[in-house]
Tab-separated table of C-alpha atoms in Angstrom:
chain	number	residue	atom	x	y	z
A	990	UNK	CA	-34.782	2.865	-18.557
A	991	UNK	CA	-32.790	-0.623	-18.957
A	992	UNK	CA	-29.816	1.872	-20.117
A	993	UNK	CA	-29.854	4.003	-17.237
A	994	UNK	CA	-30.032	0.886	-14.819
A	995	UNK	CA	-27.088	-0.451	-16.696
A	996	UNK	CA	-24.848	2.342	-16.546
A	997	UNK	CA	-25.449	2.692	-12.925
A	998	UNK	CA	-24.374	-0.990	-11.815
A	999	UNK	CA	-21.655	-0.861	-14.095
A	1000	UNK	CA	-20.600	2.918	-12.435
A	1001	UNK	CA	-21.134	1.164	-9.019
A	1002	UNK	CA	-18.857	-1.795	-9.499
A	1003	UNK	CA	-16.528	0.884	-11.077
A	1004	UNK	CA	-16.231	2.894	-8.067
A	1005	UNK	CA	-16.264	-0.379	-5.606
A	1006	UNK	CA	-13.349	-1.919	-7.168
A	1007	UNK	CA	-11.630	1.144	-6.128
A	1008	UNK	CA	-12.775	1.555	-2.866
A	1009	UNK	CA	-11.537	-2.164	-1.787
A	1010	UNK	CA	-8.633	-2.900	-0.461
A	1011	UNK	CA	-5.359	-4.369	-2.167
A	1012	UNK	CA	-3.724	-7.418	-1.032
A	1013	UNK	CA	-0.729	-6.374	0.950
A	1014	UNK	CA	1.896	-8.714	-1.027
A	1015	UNK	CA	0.324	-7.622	-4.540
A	1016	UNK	CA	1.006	-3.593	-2.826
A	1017	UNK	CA	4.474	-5.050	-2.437
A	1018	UNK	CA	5.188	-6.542	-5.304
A	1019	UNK	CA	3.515	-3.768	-7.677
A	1020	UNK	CA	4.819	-0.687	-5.618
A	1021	UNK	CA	7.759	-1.376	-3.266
A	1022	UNK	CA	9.935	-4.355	-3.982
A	1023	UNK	CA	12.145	-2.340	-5.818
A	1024	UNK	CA	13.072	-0.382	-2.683
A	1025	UNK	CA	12.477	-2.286	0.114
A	1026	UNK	CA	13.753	-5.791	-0.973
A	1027	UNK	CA	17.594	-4.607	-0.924
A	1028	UNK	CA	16.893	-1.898	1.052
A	1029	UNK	CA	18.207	1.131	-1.730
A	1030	UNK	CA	18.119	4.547	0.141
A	1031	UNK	CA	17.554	3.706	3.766
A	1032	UNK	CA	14.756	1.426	3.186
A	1033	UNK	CA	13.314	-1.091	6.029
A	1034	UNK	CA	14.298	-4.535	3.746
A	1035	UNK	CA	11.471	-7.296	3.531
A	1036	UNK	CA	10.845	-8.757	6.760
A	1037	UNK	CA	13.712	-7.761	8.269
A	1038	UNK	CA	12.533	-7.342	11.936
A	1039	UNK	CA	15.155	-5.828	13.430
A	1040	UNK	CA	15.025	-2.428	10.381
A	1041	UNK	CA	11.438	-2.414	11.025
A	1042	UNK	CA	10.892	-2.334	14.611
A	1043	UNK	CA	11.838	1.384	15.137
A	1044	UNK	CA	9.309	2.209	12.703
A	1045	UNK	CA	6.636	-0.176	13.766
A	1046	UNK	CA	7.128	1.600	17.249
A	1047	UNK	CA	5.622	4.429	15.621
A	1048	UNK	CA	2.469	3.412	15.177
A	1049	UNK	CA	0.699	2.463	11.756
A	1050	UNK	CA	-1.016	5.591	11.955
A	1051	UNK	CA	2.462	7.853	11.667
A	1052	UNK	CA	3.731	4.788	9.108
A	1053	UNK	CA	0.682	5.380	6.769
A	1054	UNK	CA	1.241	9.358	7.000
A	1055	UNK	CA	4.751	9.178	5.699
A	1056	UNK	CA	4.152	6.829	2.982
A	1057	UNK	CA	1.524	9.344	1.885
A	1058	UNK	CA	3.460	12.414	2.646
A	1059	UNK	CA	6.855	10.686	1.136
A	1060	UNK	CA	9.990	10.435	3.507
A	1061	UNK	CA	13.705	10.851	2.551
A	1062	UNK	CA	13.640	9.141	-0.968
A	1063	UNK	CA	10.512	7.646	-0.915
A	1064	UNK	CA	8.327	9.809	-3.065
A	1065	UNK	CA	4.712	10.510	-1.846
A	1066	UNK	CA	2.008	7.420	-2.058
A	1067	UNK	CA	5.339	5.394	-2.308
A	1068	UNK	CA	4.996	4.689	-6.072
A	1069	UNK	CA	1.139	3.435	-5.696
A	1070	UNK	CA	-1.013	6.027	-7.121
A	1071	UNK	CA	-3.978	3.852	-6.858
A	1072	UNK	CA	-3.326	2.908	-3.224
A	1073	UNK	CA	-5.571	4.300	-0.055
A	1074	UNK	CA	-4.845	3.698	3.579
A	1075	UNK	CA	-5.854	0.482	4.042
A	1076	UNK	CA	-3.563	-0.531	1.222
A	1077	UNK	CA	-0.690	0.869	2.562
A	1078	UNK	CA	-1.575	-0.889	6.005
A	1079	UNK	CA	-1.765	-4.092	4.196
A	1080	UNK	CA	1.454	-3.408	2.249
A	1081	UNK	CA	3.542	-2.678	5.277
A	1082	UNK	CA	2.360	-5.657	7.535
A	1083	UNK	CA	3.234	-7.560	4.921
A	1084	UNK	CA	6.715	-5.803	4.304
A	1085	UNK	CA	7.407	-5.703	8.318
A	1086	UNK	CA	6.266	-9.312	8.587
A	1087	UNK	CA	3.773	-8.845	11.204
């Protein structure tokens, strides 16, 4: 019985550590600092208001969907396999300054 309690705590802090959400400057720097801090192939560079506010006008909704979709060269889940939705929220606000 004590194994079979065991194995389920340590299957439910398994599963909770990937259900929580990612700091949005560790998203950054693991995922998208290659791209977005010089800005290779089109891409909105670090804090840069004025590249980001067209896309911010989108909504974080649409911004979300084409990180997970991939746009021009970004590939889809923008090089962060392990990432969900509110990563990706967290990684752009912190990318877009906001």
């Amino acid at each position: 019985m004590k194994k079979i309690v065991m194995l389920a705590a340590v299957a439910g802090f398994a599963l909770s550590t990937n259900v929580m959400a990612q700091d949005g400057k560790a998203v950054y720097e693991k995922s998208c600092v290659t791209c977005h801090s010089i800005g290779l192939a089109g891409a909105p560079k670090f804090q840069n208001k004025a590249e980001w506010a067209p896309r911010l006008a989108k909504g974080m909704d649409a911004l979300v969907a084409s990180v997970n979709n991939g746009l021009n060269a970004m590939p889809a889940k923008g090089a962060c396999i392990d990432c969900n939705d509110e990563d990706y929220k967290a990684a752009i606000q912190y990318m877009s300054g906001q």
